[in-house]
Structures are given as structure tokens and as C-alpha cells.
Amino acid sequence: MTDGFLVPPKAHSVPLKFQREGISYNELSEEEQLEYEEKFWDEEAGGMPEKIDPPALNNWLFNIDTVDKVLEHLMRHGLKVAGGDRLGKTIIFAKNHNHALFIQERFDANYPHLKGKFCRIIDNYESYAQSLIDDFSVKENDPTIAISVDMLDTGIDVPEIVNLVFFKLVRSKTKFHQMMGRGTRLCKELFGPGEDKKEFYVFDYCQNFEFFAEKPEGVESGSQESLGKKIFKQRLNLLVRLQQPDYPASDEERRLRGSLEDTLHGEVSVMNPDNFIVRPHRRHLEKYSARDKWNSLSAEDELEVRLHLAGLPAELPQEDETAKRFDLLLLNLQLALLEKSGSFARYRDKVMEIAARLEGKGTIPMVAQQMELILELQTEGYWAGITLPMLEEVRVRLRQLIKFLDKGEARIVYTDFEDSIGDHTPIFVPGYSSAEDMRQYRLKVERFIRDHAGHITINKLRMNRHITRQDLEELERLLFTAEEVGSRERFEKVFGHQQSLGAFIRSLVGLDREAATEAFGEFLHGTTYSATQIRFIDQIIAYLTQNGTMDPGLLYEPPFTDIHDEGLDGVFGDEGATKIIHLLEEITLKAAV
């Protein structure tokens, strides 16, 4: 934390029977068994499962009493503000969007006088997510409870948060600590004059604490791309292929290319530049918000769009997930056709299977209207002369029908079986010390580093000279054998794991002003700049002198936008802005190994 303060958690493990053991038919009351039989009897299988395992809970099976008990427990035992009359700011970490919807529905049913304002979902399905985040960030404003599906797990800084609710399994150590970090910010006089925030509560209903006690390193997995990001990237892949100068496009394919350009541009144009996830990519967003930029994407353009815009939240109308999955299937099929890939047959067979299942839904008027196409798709002759525009027509005409197909266990089932909740028990969370202990340690480490500014590696960092692997090893030896610093583990518990230890150390000691000025010498040499441009560069140098490195995204925020409302681009234009960003990247790279 930038101010050196951390607030420790007061963690509670709360046992929920269904969440831990699942739902067993034999353990239900007679009335509940009748409901179980009604909901889970499978005519084709001629039976029903004896038990619903825990992973089904809050995934496709939503039980009223389970959620009601969690909400009652939170409202009763959560940390209060306003003299104990009001629940403090709270994040509930939900499993998925449907789970979040169900939590909000049950809250509104139990607290109708607070309906629609006190407890709100904040996730990528919400068109006004940024507005809700802004309101959540204001102490006196609702929502007070934010139900998050990934969006608030990282990146949000609301010091008033005093309750975290783990209502989903977490297996990534990194993710777990990022989520815990939402509560660690100190907040002055949160509970009244002279009564600062000294702790925050964590309620774990899914045995996450027990899991990390057994497996402290967790189970790390590669970050999974969202469905929206996959679709965006596949559309981009298809567009780039169709824009190749040597591609012999037909008139219909040229219309398809224009449609892809419109769709991708449309998604980018409704991205909110003030959204905290979008904000660091504002420069790229502004560039590709112009429709003509999509008419002929260069290789560099494609890379920029892929790296900086794919997957960012766009304020588009919410769409049915099944329709989007069908979009992705057809995009994969179109690319397989273009590339003459062996996967074409597999994707084609999936579409034929979907058509066969849709045929069985012919009593639904929307399906009946498309029956001619649905029947054609099941014939070999249709596929013999298949083209990209034909596949696009299939996608457009059938995407809204996929929701009518039976999904087996993927269907959503609502039940009302009586769950049981045990007493919450305090649990120790390793790695979270008191705020004062953490503050004193930080100060001691920072003082030690500054006292050793003459060390060869630290001096190189200050003077903007490249460091080597040997330099880094010497720096690590200096730090982690010093009594003031202690072990690497202790260091990382306070400062976090540093991707670049060199860059972190430089952020503490800063950059020598002459070295920073020298770094811009070639840029400034031989060109006459205006007073405004010189002042802008001087502010960059001042920032580097204080902080050692600089994220280029800061050049599009105050105080730089106080000089020009478009920040760096407004003062130097595209060419000058690109050179300055490259300079900043070079300065950072010199501190990395």
C-alpha cells in the first residue's frame, strides 16, 4: 500500500452443510424428498441421483435456504458502522453471474425496504458497472453490499470496505490474496471521531482458509479468457484474414468484412474510458474509436488491438450466454474453413447436432420460422458448397434459438431445502500482521535501502544504468541477509512479490535527476520545443526523480492533463508521444533483468 498501512483481517470459517457435503436425498424431510424427486427425476435414465455433490451448489443448483442463511449471518455478524446501526461496506464474492443474481434476488426478498439499492451486482454483465463502483466508493452512498463476479476481486480501492464474504471456492494463492487485499486499506475515523478502521471481517463459507492451511501455495492455473474476449479475438482473426491484399474476396465476403469491421468498432466505441479496467488503455481506445481505423488493419494495429482492447468491458446490451457460445462456434467454423483446418469437420458436426436438436423444438414459433434452414443444415449437400457468408447467415438466424435447447445438468434448478449453518470460528490467516507492525517494517526496510544508496547495484539503479544478473544477485544478498529486512518471505508478505526487484528498489530510491534529464537528452537535442512541451517533460523528469520508473498511462491523467486535456498526445502528437513512451519503457527495462 502506498501509505505504508495495512489493516489485518479478523477471519471466520463458517460451516455450511450443503456447501461442504452436498445434498443427500435420504437426509431430506419427506416434503423435501418430493421436491427433490420432482426436480431431479430423469425420465430417460429412469431414475435420479442419490446425492447432488457440492460443486453443483451455486453453479447450476441454487438453494433458497442456503443463500438466506448466508445473508442472515452477514447482516447479523458483519462489521457495522454509523454507531452500529448500519452494515459497513461489503463485497460478496459470488461463483458466477447466475449465483450473483440469485443472491441479490434473495436479499431483496428478505429486505424489501432496501430493494434495488442496498445490495447490487457489479460484474461484466452490468451495463452501469462503473457508475455502481463510483457509488460504492462513496462512504454514505448505496450500494453498501457489492456482489462481485471477478470484477471487484482486484483493482478496486475502497478503504471503507470492512466485510468480505467468500461465497465461492478459490484455489489460486495469488487470487486469494488479491481478494483479501480489498479489505486491507486503513480508513480514518470510519467509526466516528478518533475511531479508525483497525481490522476487517472475512466470512468464509466455502472452506478456503482450510484449503490454504493445507496447501499454502494453492493451485495456480493459467488465467482463463472470458467468452467475450474469445469472440472478440476470433472476429479479429477473421477480419485480418479477409483484409489480406491477396485474398480474392467475393462481393458477399466484402460485405461480411464490413460487418466485422462495424461489429468490432462498435464494441470498442462503447467502452467507457473512465472505467478503471479500461482507463490504462485509453490511448489505444481513442485511436480505435475512429471507424476508419478498422478499414485496413496493419500487423501493428492487429497486435495493439489484441493486446490492449480485446477483453475490456464494453457497455453493450446484455446477451444470452448460449447465443454468444454459438457465435464462438460459428467463428471457429469460419476460420477452420478459411484455413482448410482439420478441425472443420468437428465444428461442422457440432452445428449439425445443434440443428437436429432444434428440429425437436419445432413447436416453438421462433424455431418453426427457421425450420427450412435447420433441416438443410442436417444434409451433406448443404455443406458441399459452404461459404463464409453462408455460415454467417446460420449464425445470425439461429443464435437466438440456442437457449431453447435442453442443457441437462447445465440447466438452472432452484430448490428450497433446509440447510444448516454452524457457528463461525475465528481462524488465523498467515501473512497478515497488524497495521503498525507492517508500517514499522516498511519504514525499516526503506531506511535500510536508502542508507545503502552507495551499493553498486542500487547506485546503478539510481543512475539509470543497466543491471546484470550478477548485480541482482548482489542486491538480493544485501537485502535478505540484513537483519533489518529478514527473509525474502517476510519481505514479500509486506511488499508483495516483485516481478522486478530492481524496478521496485528504484521506486524507493528514485532516479538521479541528471540521469533522468540525460535519458531525455537525445529526444530534446536539435529540436525547438514550446514552453508547454518543456514544462511537460520537466514534470516527467520530476516524477522519475521521485519514483524511479513511470507507467505511461499516468501521462493521460492529472497533473499532465492539467497542461493539456488530452495529456501526452495533445502536447506532442502521435510521433512525439510514441518516442516518449519508448523512452519510459527503456528506463524501466534498465532496472529489470
Coordinates of C-alpha atoms in Angstrom, one line a residue:
M1 CA 0.0 0.0 0.0
T2 CA 1.3 3.4 -0.9
D3 CA 0.9 4.9 2.5
G4 CA 2.6 2.0 4.3
F5 CA -0.5 1.0 6.3
L6 CA -2.3 -2.4 6.2
V7 CA -5.3 -3.4 8.2
P8 CA -5.3 -7.1 9.4
P9 CA -8.3 -9.4 8.8
K10 CA -10.5 -10.9 11.5
A11 CA -11.3 -14.1 9.7
H12 CA -14.1 -16.6 10.4
S13 CA -14.8 -20.0 8.9
V14 CA -18.5 -20.6 8.7
P15 CA -19.6 -24.2 8.1
L16 CA -22.5 -24.7 5.6
K17 CA -23.7 -28.3 5.3
F18 CA -24.7 -28.3 1.7
Q19 CA -21.7 -26.3 0.6
R20 CA -19.4 -28.8 2.3
E21 CA -21.3 -32.1 1.9
G22 CA -23.8 -31.7 -0.9
I23 CA -27.5 -32.6 -0.8
S24 CA -28.4 -36.2 0.0
Y25 CA -31.9 -37.4 -0.8
N26 CA -32.0 -39.7 2.3
E27 CA -31.3 -36.8 4.6
L28 CA -34.2 -34.6 3.4
S29 CA -37.6 -34.4 5.0
E30 CA -40.5 -36.2 3.3
E31 CA -41.7 -32.9 1.8
E32 CA -38.3 -32.0 0.5
Q33 CA -37.8 -35.5 -0.9
L34 CA -41.0 -34.9 -3.0
E35 CA -39.4 -31.7 -4.3
Y36 CA -36.1 -33.5 -5.0
E37 CA -37.9 -36.2 -7.0
E38 CA -39.7 -33.6 -9.0
K39 CA -36.6 -31.6 -9.8
F40 CA -34.1 -34.4 -10.4
W41 CA -36.0 -37.4 -11.8
D42 CA -34.7 -38.2 -15.2
E43 CA -37.3 -40.0 -17.4
E44 CA -34.7 -41.2 -19.9
A45 CA -32.4 -42.6 -17.2
G46 CA -35.4 -44.0 -15.3
G47 CA -34.1 -42.7 -12.0
M48 CA -32.5 -39.9 -10.1
P49 CA -29.1 -39.3 -8.4
E50 CA -28.9 -40.2 -4.7
K51 CA -26.9 -37.1 -4.0
I52 CA -26.1 -33.7 -5.5
D53 CA -22.4 -33.1 -5.0
P54 CA -21.1 -29.7 -3.6
P55 CA -19.7 -28.4 -6.9
A56 CA -23.3 -28.1 -8.2
L57 CA -24.2 -25.6 -5.4
N58 CA -24.3 -22.0 -6.8
N59 CA -23.2 -23.3 -10.2
W60 CA -26.5 -24.6 -11.6
L61 CA -28.3 -25.5 -8.4
F62 CA -29.4 -22.6 -6.3
N63 CA -31.0 -23.3 -2.9
I64 CA -33.0 -20.6 -1.2
D65 CA -32.3 -21.5 2.4
T66 CA -28.5 -21.7 1.8
V67 CA -28.3 -18.2 0.4
D68 CA -30.8 -16.9 3.0
K69 CA -28.7 -18.3 5.9
V70 CA -25.5 -16.7 4.5
L71 CA -27.3 -13.3 4.2
E72 CA -28.8 -13.5 7.7
H73 CA -25.3 -14.4 9.1
L74 CA -23.7 -11.5 7.3
M75 CA -26.3 -9.0 8.4
R76 CA -26.2 -10.2 12.0
H77 CA -22.4 -10.6 12.4
G78 CA -20.9 -8.3 9.8
L79 CA -18.9 -5.3 11.0
K80 CA -21.2 -2.3 11.4
V81 CA -20.7 1.5 11.1
A82 CA -22.8 4.5 11.9
G83 CA -22.8 3.7 15.6
G84 CA -23.6 0.0 14.9
D85 CA -26.8 0.8 13.1
R86 CA -25.7 0.0 9.5
L87 CA -23.7 -2.7 7.9
G88 CA -20.3 -1.4 6.6
K89 CA -19.2 -1.6 3.0
T90 CA -19.2 -5.3 2.0
I91 CA -18.1 -7.4 -1.0
I92 CA -19.7 -10.8 -1.6
F93 CA -17.6 -12.9 -3.9
A94 CA -20.0 -15.0 -6.0
K95 CA -19.4 -18.0 -8.1
N96 CA -20.9 -16.8 -11.4
H97 CA -23.4 -14.3 -12.7
N98 CA -26.5 -16.5 -12.1
H99 CA -25.3 -17.0 -8.5
A100 CA -24.9 -13.2 -8.1
L101 CA -28.5 -12.7 -9.5
F102 CA -29.8 -15.2 -7.0
I103 CA -28.1 -13.6 -4.1
Q104 CA -29.5 -10.2 -5.0
E105 CA -33.0 -11.6 -5.5
R106 CA -32.9 -13.3 -2.1
F107 CA -31.6 -10.1 -0.4
D108 CA -34.4 -8.1 -2.0
A109 CA -36.9 -10.7 -0.8
N110 CA -35.7 -10.6 2.7
Y111 CA -35.1 -6.9 3.0
P112 CA -37.8 -5.4 0.7
H113 CA -37.3 -1.9 2.2
L114 CA -33.7 -1.9 0.8
K115 CA -34.6 -3.5 -2.5
G116 CA -32.8 -2.3 -5.6
K117 CA -30.3 -0.1 -3.9
F118 CA -28.5 -1.5 -0.8
C119 CA -27.3 -4.7 -2.4
R120 CA -26.2 -4.7 -6.1
I121 CA -24.4 -6.8 -8.6
I122 CA -21.2 -5.4 -10.0
D123 CA -19.9 -7.6 -12.8
N124 CA -19.3 -7.5 -16.6
Y125 CA -22.9 -8.2 -17.3
E126 CA -23.9 -4.9 -15.7
S127 CA -24.1 -2.0 -18.2
Y128 CA -23.6 0.6 -15.5
A129 CA -20.9 -1.2 -13.6
Q130 CA -18.6 1.8 -13.4
S131 CA -21.4 4.0 -12.1
L132 CA -22.1 1.4 -9.4
I133 CA -18.4 1.2 -8.5
D134 CA -18.3 5.0 -8.1
D135 CA -21.3 4.9 -5.8
F136 CA -19.9 2.0 -3.8
S137 CA -16.7 4.0 -3.4
V138 CA -18.6 6.8 -1.6
K139 CA -18.9 6.2 2.2
E140 CA -22.5 7.4 2.5
N141 CA -23.9 6.1 -0.8
D142 CA -25.5 2.8 -1.7
P143 CA -24.8 0.1 -2.7
T144 CA -23.5 -1.0 0.6
I145 CA -23.2 -4.6 -0.5
A146 CA -21.5 -5.2 -3.8
I147 CA -21.9 -8.7 -5.2
S148 CA -18.8 -9.4 -7.4
V149 CA -18.1 -11.9 -10.1
D150 CA -14.4 -11.3 -10.7
M151 CA -14.7 -7.6 -11.4
L152 CA -14.0 -6.4 -7.8
D153 CA -11.6 -9.2 -6.9
T154 CA -8.7 -6.9 -7.9
G155 CA -8.0 -3.3 -8.8
I156 CA -10.6 -1.6 -6.7
D157 CA -9.5 0.7 -3.8
V158 CA -12.3 1.4 -1.3
P159 CA -10.9 2.0 2.2
E160 CA -14.4 1.8 3.7
I161 CA -14.7 -2.0 3.0
V162 CA -15.0 -3.8 6.3
N163 CA -16.6 -7.1 5.3
L164 CA -15.5 -9.7 2.7
V165 CA -17.7 -12.7 2.0
F166 CA -16.1 -15.7 0.3
F167 CA -19.2 -17.5 -1.2
K168 CA -17.1 -19.3 -3.8
L169 CA -14.1 -21.7 -4.0
V170 CA -10.7 -20.0 -4.6
R171 CA -7.7 -22.2 -5.4
S172 CA -5.2 -19.7 -6.7
K173 CA -3.0 -18.2 -3.9
T174 CA -2.5 -15.1 -6.0
K175 CA -6.2 -14.6 -6.5
F176 CA -6.9 -15.3 -2.8
H177 CA -4.5 -12.7 -1.6
Q178 CA -5.8 -10.2 -4.2
M179 CA -9.3 -10.7 -2.9
M180 CA -8.2 -10.4 0.7
G181 CA -6.4 -7.1 -0.3
R182 CA -9.8 -5.5 -0.9
G183 CA -10.2 -5.0 2.9
T184 CA -6.7 -4.1 4.0
R185 CA -6.8 -0.3 3.4
L186 CA -6.8 1.9 6.5
C187 CA -9.7 4.3 6.8
K188 CA -9.5 7.3 9.2
E189 CA -12.4 7.9 11.5
L190 CA -14.7 5.3 9.8
F191 CA -16.5 4.5 13.1
G192 CA -16.6 8.1 14.4
P193 CA -14.2 10.8 15.6
G194 CA -10.9 9.2 16.5
E195 CA -12.1 5.7 15.7
D196 CA -10.1 4.5 12.8
K197 CA -10.6 1.2 10.9
K198 CA -8.3 -1.2 12.7
E199 CA -9.5 -4.5 11.2
F200 CA -11.9 -6.0 8.7
Y201 CA -14.0 -9.1 8.8
V202 CA -13.8 -12.1 6.4
F203 CA -16.6 -14.7 6.4
D204 CA -15.6 -17.9 4.5
Y205 CA -18.5 -20.2 3.7
C206 CA -16.5 -22.5 1.3
Q207 CA -13.5 -23.7 3.4
N208 CA -11.0 -21.6 1.5
F209 CA -9.0 -20.9 4.7
E210 CA -8.8 -24.6 5.5
F211 CA -7.7 -25.3 1.9
F212 CA -4.8 -22.8 2.0
A213 CA -3.8 -24.0 5.5
E214 CA -3.2 -27.4 3.9
K215 CA -1.8 -26.1 0.6
P216 CA -0.3 -22.7 1.2
E217 CA 0.8 -22.3 -2.4
G218 CA -2.7 -23.1 -3.7
V219 CA -3.3 -24.4 -7.2
E220 CA -2.3 -21.9 -9.7
S221 CA -3.7 -22.1 -13.2
G222 CA -3.4 -20.0 -16.3
S223 CA -5.9 -17.2 -16.5
Q224 CA -8.9 -18.3 -18.4
E225 CA -10.1 -16.0 -21.1
S226 CA -13.6 -14.8 -20.9
L227 CA -16.2 -15.8 -23.6
G228 CA -16.4 -12.2 -24.7
K229 CA -12.6 -11.9 -25.2
K230 CA -12.5 -15.2 -27.2
I231 CA -15.2 -14.0 -29.5
F232 CA -13.5 -10.6 -30.0
K233 CA -10.2 -12.2 -30.8
Q234 CA -11.7 -14.7 -33.3
R235 CA -13.6 -11.9 -35.0
L236 CA -10.3 -10.0 -35.2
N237 CA -8.6 -13.1 -36.7
L238 CA -11.3 -13.5 -39.3
L239 CA -11.3 -9.8 -40.2
V240 CA -7.5 -9.8 -40.6
R241 CA -7.6 -12.8 -42.9
L242 CA -10.3 -11.1 -45.1
Q243 CA -8.4 -7.9 -45.2
Q244 CA -5.3 -9.5 -46.7
P245 CA -4.5 -7.8 -50.1
D246 CA -4.1 -11.2 -51.8
Y247 CA -7.4 -12.6 -50.6
P248 CA -9.9 -13.0 -53.5
A249 CA -13.0 -11.8 -51.7
S250 CA -16.4 -12.1 -53.3
D251 CA -19.0 -9.3 -53.0
E252 CA -20.7 -11.2 -50.2
E253 CA -17.3 -11.7 -48.4
R254 CA -16.6 -8.0 -48.7
R255 CA -20.0 -7.3 -47.1
L256 CA -19.0 -9.8 -44.3
R257 CA -15.7 -8.0 -43.9
G258 CA -17.6 -4.6 -43.5
S259 CA -19.9 -6.2 -40.9
L260 CA -16.9 -7.5 -38.9
E261 CA -15.3 -4.0 -39.0
D262 CA -18.6 -2.5 -37.8
T263 CA -19.0 -5.0 -35.0
L264 CA -15.5 -4.7 -33.6
H265 CA -15.6 -0.9 -33.9
G266 CA -19.0 -0.9 -32.3
E267 CA -17.7 -2.8 -29.3
V268 CA -14.7 -0.6 -28.8
S269 CA -16.7 2.6 -29.3
V270 CA -18.9 1.8 -26.3
M271 CA -16.0 1.1 -23.9
N272 CA -16.1 3.6 -21.1
P273 CA -12.7 5.4 -20.9
D274 CA -13.3 6.2 -17.2
N275 CA -13.8 2.5 -16.3
F276 CA -10.9 1.6 -14.0
I277 CA -10.1 -1.5 -16.2
V278 CA -10.3 0.4 -19.4
R279 CA -8.5 3.6 -18.2
P280 CA -4.9 2.4 -18.6
H281 CA -5.6 1.6 -22.3
R282 CA -7.3 5.0 -23.0
R283 CA -4.8 6.0 -25.7
H284 CA -5.5 2.8 -27.7
L285 CA -9.2 3.2 -27.1
E286 CA -9.2 6.7 -28.5
K287 CA -7.2 5.6 -31.6
Y288 CA -9.5 2.7 -32.5
S289 CA -12.7 4.5 -31.7
A290 CA -12.4 6.0 -35.1
R291 CA -14.3 3.9 -37.6
D292 CA -11.8 4.3 -40.5
K293 CA -9.0 2.8 -38.4
W294 CA -10.7 -0.6 -38.9
N295 CA -10.8 -0.5 -42.7
S296 CA -7.3 -1.8 -43.2
L297 CA -5.6 -3.1 -40.1
S298 CA -1.8 -3.4 -40.3
A299 CA 0.1 -6.1 -38.4
E300 CA 1.0 -3.4 -35.8
D301 CA -2.7 -2.4 -35.5
E302 CA -3.8 -6.0 -35.0
L303 CA -1.2 -6.5 -32.2
E304 CA -2.3 -3.3 -30.5
V305 CA -6.0 -4.2 -30.6
R306 CA -5.3 -7.8 -29.4
L307 CA -3.1 -6.7 -26.5
H308 CA -4.9 -3.6 -25.3
L309 CA -8.5 -3.8 -26.3
A310 CA -9.6 -7.5 -26.5
G311 CA -11.5 -8.5 -23.4
L312 CA -12.0 -5.0 -22.0
P313 CA -15.5 -4.4 -20.6
A314 CA -17.8 -2.8 -23.2
E315 CA -21.2 -1.2 -22.3
L316 CA -23.1 -3.4 -24.7
P317 CA -26.6 -4.8 -24.1
Q318 CA -26.6 -8.0 -22.1
E319 CA -26.9 -11.1 -24.3
D320 CA -27.8 -14.7 -23.6
E321 CA -24.7 -16.8 -22.9
T322 CA -25.9 -19.6 -25.2
A323 CA -26.1 -17.2 -28.1
K324 CA -22.6 -16.0 -27.5
R325 CA -21.3 -19.6 -27.4
F326 CA -23.0 -20.2 -30.7
D327 CA -21.2 -17.1 -32.1
L328 CA -17.9 -18.5 -31.0
L329 CA -18.6 -21.9 -32.5
L330 CA -19.5 -20.3 -35.9
L331 CA -16.4 -18.1 -35.8
N332 CA -14.3 -21.1 -35.2
L333 CA -16.0 -22.9 -38.1
Q334 CA -15.5 -19.9 -40.4
L335 CA -11.7 -19.7 -39.5
A336 CA -11.4 -23.5 -40.0
L337 CA -13.0 -23.2 -43.4
L338 CA -10.6 -20.3 -44.4
E339 CA -7.6 -22.2 -43.1
K340 CA -8.7 -25.6 -44.5
S341 CA -8.1 -26.9 -41.0
G342 CA -8.8 -30.5 -39.9
S343 CA -11.0 -29.1 -37.1
F344 CA -13.6 -28.0 -39.7
A345 CA -15.3 -31.4 -39.6
R346 CA -15.5 -31.3 -35.8
Y347 CA -17.1 -27.9 -35.7
R348 CA -19.4 -28.8 -38.6
D349 CA -20.7 -31.9 -36.8
K350 CA -21.4 -29.7 -33.7
V351 CA -23.6 -27.4 -35.8
M352 CA -25.4 -30.4 -37.4
E353 CA -26.1 -31.8 -34.0
I354 CA -27.5 -28.5 -32.8
A355 CA -29.7 -28.4 -35.9
A356 CA -31.0 -31.9 -35.1
R357 CA -31.8 -30.8 -31.5
L358 CA -33.5 -27.6 -32.8
E359 CA -35.7 -29.7 -35.1
G360 CA -37.2 -31.3 -32.0
K361 CA -38.3 -27.8 -30.8
G362 CA -40.4 -27.1 -33.8
T363 CA -43.5 -26.3 -31.7
I364 CA -41.7 -23.1 -30.6
P365 CA -42.7 -20.3 -33.1
M366 CA -39.3 -18.8 -33.3
V367 CA -37.8 -22.2 -34.2
A368 CA -40.5 -23.0 -36.7
Q369 CA -39.7 -19.8 -38.6
Q370 CA -36.2 -21.1 -39.3
M371 CA -37.1 -24.8 -39.8
E372 CA -36.2 -24.8 -43.5
L373 CA -32.6 -23.8 -42.7
I374 CA -32.5 -26.2 -39.7
L375 CA -33.4 -29.1 -41.9
E376 CA -30.9 -28.1 -44.6
L377 CA -28.1 -27.9 -42.1
Q378 CA -28.5 -31.6 -41.5
T379 CA -27.9 -32.6 -45.1
E380 CA -24.5 -33.3 -46.7
G381 CA -25.4 -31.3 -49.7
Y382 CA -25.7 -28.0 -47.8
W383 CA -22.1 -28.4 -46.6
A384 CA -20.7 -29.3 -50.0
G385 CA -20.6 -25.7 -51.2
I386 CA -20.4 -23.9 -47.9
T387 CA -19.0 -20.4 -47.8
L388 CA -18.1 -17.8 -45.1
P389 CA -21.3 -15.7 -45.8
M390 CA -23.5 -18.8 -45.6
L391 CA -22.0 -19.6 -42.2
E392 CA -22.6 -16.0 -41.1
E393 CA -26.2 -16.3 -42.1
V394 CA -26.5 -19.5 -40.0
R395 CA -25.0 -17.6 -37.0
V396 CA -27.4 -14.7 -37.3
R397 CA -30.5 -16.7 -37.9
L398 CA -30.0 -19.4 -35.2
R399 CA -28.1 -17.7 -32.4
Q400 CA -31.3 -16.6 -30.5
L401 CA -32.7 -20.2 -30.7
I402 CA -30.0 -22.0 -28.8
K403 CA -31.5 -21.0 -25.5
F404 CA -34.4 -23.3 -26.2
L405 CA -32.3 -26.4 -26.2
D406 CA -32.2 -28.7 -23.2
K407 CA -28.9 -28.4 -21.3
G408 CA -29.0 -31.4 -19.0
E409 CA -27.2 -30.6 -15.8
A410 CA -26.3 -27.2 -17.1
R411 CA -29.9 -26.2 -16.6
I412 CA -30.6 -23.9 -13.7
V413 CA -32.5 -25.5 -10.8
Y414 CA -34.0 -23.7 -7.8
T415 CA -34.7 -25.6 -4.6
D416 CA -35.7 -24.8 -1.1
F417 CA -34.2 -27.5 1.1
E418 CA -33.4 -26.6 4.7
D419 CA -29.6 -26.1 5.0
S420 CA -27.7 -25.9 8.3
I421 CA -25.1 -23.4 9.3
G422 CA -22.7 -23.8 12.2
D423 CA -21.1 -21.2 14.5
H424 CA -18.4 -19.1 12.9
T425 CA -15.0 -19.8 14.3
P426 CA -12.1 -17.4 14.2
I427 CA -9.2 -18.6 12.0
F428 CA -5.6 -17.5 11.7
V429 CA -4.6 -16.2 8.3
P430 CA -0.8 -16.4 7.8
G431 CA 0.9 -13.4 6.3
Y432 CA -1.4 -10.7 7.7
S433 CA 0.2 -8.7 10.6
S434 CA -1.2 -5.6 12.3
A435 CA -1.0 -2.3 10.5
E436 CA 1.5 -0.9 12.9
D437 CA 3.8 -3.9 12.6
M438 CA 3.7 -3.7 8.8
R439 CA 4.2 0.1 8.8
Q440 CA 7.3 -0.2 11.1
Y441 CA 8.8 -3.0 8.9
R442 CA 8.2 -1.0 5.7
L443 CA 9.9 2.1 7.2
K444 CA 12.8 0.0 8.4
V445 CA 13.4 -1.6 5.0
E446 CA 13.1 1.6 3.1
R447 CA 15.5 3.3 5.5
F448 CA 18.0 0.4 5.1
I449 CA 17.8 0.7 1.2
R450 CA 18.3 4.5 1.3
D451 CA 21.2 4.1 3.7
H452 CA 22.9 1.8 1.2
A453 CA 22.4 4.0 -1.8
G454 CA 26.1 3.7 -2.5
H455 CA 25.9 -0.1 -3.0
I456 CA 27.0 -0.8 -6.6
T457 CA 23.6 -2.2 -7.8
I458 CA 21.5 0.5 -6.0
N459 CA 23.8 3.2 -7.5
K460 CA 23.3 1.7 -11.0
L461 CA 19.6 1.8 -10.5
R462 CA 19.7 5.5 -9.4
M463 CA 21.9 6.4 -12.3
N464 CA 19.8 4.6 -15.0
R465 CA 22.4 2.1 -15.9
H466 CA 21.6 -1.5 -17.0
I467 CA 21.9 -4.1 -14.2
T468 CA 23.1 -7.6 -14.8
R469 CA 22.0 -10.9 -13.3
Q470 CA 25.2 -10.7 -11.1
D471 CA 24.1 -7.2 -9.9
L472 CA 20.7 -8.5 -9.0
E473 CA 22.2 -11.4 -7.0
E474 CA 24.4 -9.0 -5.1
L475 CA 21.3 -6.9 -4.3
E476 CA 19.4 -9.9 -3.1
R477 CA 22.4 -10.9 -0.9
L478 CA 22.5 -7.4 0.6
L479 CA 18.7 -7.4 1.3
F480 CA 18.0 -10.9 2.5
T481 CA 21.0 -11.3 4.8
A482 CA 20.3 -8.0 6.6
E483 CA 18.7 -8.1 10.0
E484 CA 16.5 -5.1 9.1
V485 CA 15.0 -6.9 6.1
G486 CA 14.9 -10.5 7.1
S487 CA 13.8 -13.3 4.8
R488 CA 12.5 -13.0 1.3
E489 CA 9.2 -14.5 2.5
R490 CA 8.8 -11.8 5.1
F491 CA 9.7 -9.1 2.6
E492 CA 7.1 -10.4 0.1
K493 CA 4.4 -10.6 2.7
V494 CA 4.7 -6.9 3.3
F495 CA 5.7 -5.6 -0.2
G496 CA 4.2 -8.4 -2.3
H497 CA 6.0 -10.5 -4.8
Q498 CA 8.0 -8.2 -7.1
Q499 CA 8.2 -9.1 -10.8
S500 CA 11.3 -6.9 -10.9
L501 CA 13.2 -6.4 -7.7
G502 CA 15.4 -3.8 -9.4
A503 CA 12.4 -1.7 -10.5
F504 CA 10.9 -1.9 -7.0
I505 CA 14.2 -0.7 -5.3
R506 CA 14.5 2.1 -7.8
S507 CA 10.9 3.2 -6.9
L508 CA 12.2 3.7 -3.4
V509 CA 15.4 5.5 -4.1
G510 CA 14.2 7.3 -7.2
L511 CA 16.2 8.3 -10.3
D512 CA 19.1 10.7 -10.2
R513 CA 17.8 14.0 -11.7
E514 CA 20.8 14.3 -14.0
A515 CA 20.4 10.7 -15.2
A516 CA 16.7 11.3 -15.8
T517 CA 17.5 14.5 -17.8
E518 CA 20.2 12.7 -19.7
A519 CA 17.7 10.0 -20.7
F520 CA 15.7 12.6 -22.5
G521 CA 18.8 14.3 -23.9
E522 CA 18.5 12.8 -27.4
F523 CA 14.8 13.5 -27.6
L524 CA 15.4 17.2 -26.7
H525 CA 18.5 17.6 -28.8
G526 CA 18.3 19.5 -32.0
T527 CA 14.6 20.4 -31.8
T528 CA 12.9 23.5 -30.6
Y529 CA 10.1 22.9 -28.2
S530 CA 7.4 25.2 -26.9
A531 CA 7.3 26.3 -23.2
T532 CA 4.3 23.9 -22.7
Q533 CA 6.3 20.9 -24.0
I534 CA 9.3 21.8 -21.9
R535 CA 7.1 22.0 -18.8
F536 CA 5.5 18.6 -19.6
I537 CA 9.0 17.0 -20.0
D538 CA 10.1 18.7 -16.7
Q539 CA 7.1 17.1 -14.9
I540 CA 8.1 13.7 -16.3
I541 CA 11.7 14.1 -15.1
A542 CA 10.4 15.3 -11.6
Y543 CA 8.2 12.2 -11.4
L544 CA 11.1 9.9 -12.4
T545 CA 13.4 11.6 -9.9
Q546 CA 10.9 10.8 -7.1
N547 CA 9.6 7.4 -8.2
G548 CA 12.3 5.9 -10.4
T549 CA 10.0 4.5 -13.1
M550 CA 6.8 5.7 -14.7
D551 CA 3.7 4.0 -16.1
P552 CA 3.0 5.7 -19.5
G553 CA -0.7 5.7 -18.6
L554 CA -0.1 8.4 -16.0
L555 CA 0.7 10.8 -18.8
Y556 CA -3.0 10.8 -19.6
E557 CA -4.1 11.7 -16.0
P558 CA -3.6 14.8 -13.8
P559 CA -1.3 16.7 -13.4
F560 CA -0.4 16.1 -17.0
T561 CA -4.0 16.6 -18.3
D562 CA -3.8 19.9 -16.4
I563 CA -1.4 21.0 -19.1
H564 CA -3.5 19.6 -22.0
D565 CA -6.8 17.8 -21.6
E566 CA -5.5 15.1 -24.0
G567 CA -2.3 14.5 -21.9
L568 CA 0.8 13.4 -23.8
D569 CA -0.9 13.1 -27.2
G570 CA -2.3 16.6 -27.0
V571 CA 1.1 18.1 -26.3
F572 CA 3.4 16.1 -28.5
G573 CA 1.2 14.4 -31.2
D574 CA 1.4 10.8 -32.1
E575 CA 5.0 10.7 -33.2
G576 CA 6.4 12.5 -30.1
A577 CA 4.1 10.6 -27.8
T578 CA 5.4 7.3 -29.1
K579 CA 9.1 8.3 -28.6
I580 CA 8.4 9.4 -25.0
I581 CA 6.6 6.1 -24.2
H582 CA 9.6 4.2 -25.7
L583 CA 12.0 6.2 -23.5
L584 CA 10.0 5.4 -20.4
E585 CA 10.0 1.7 -21.3
E586 CA 13.7 1.8 -21.8
I587 CA 14.2 3.4 -18.4
T588 CA 12.1 0.7 -16.8
L589 CA 13.9 -2.1 -18.7
K590 CA 17.3 -0.9 -17.4
A591 CA 16.1 -1.8 -13.9
A592 CA 14.9 -5.3 -14.9
V593 CA 16.9 -8.4 -15.6

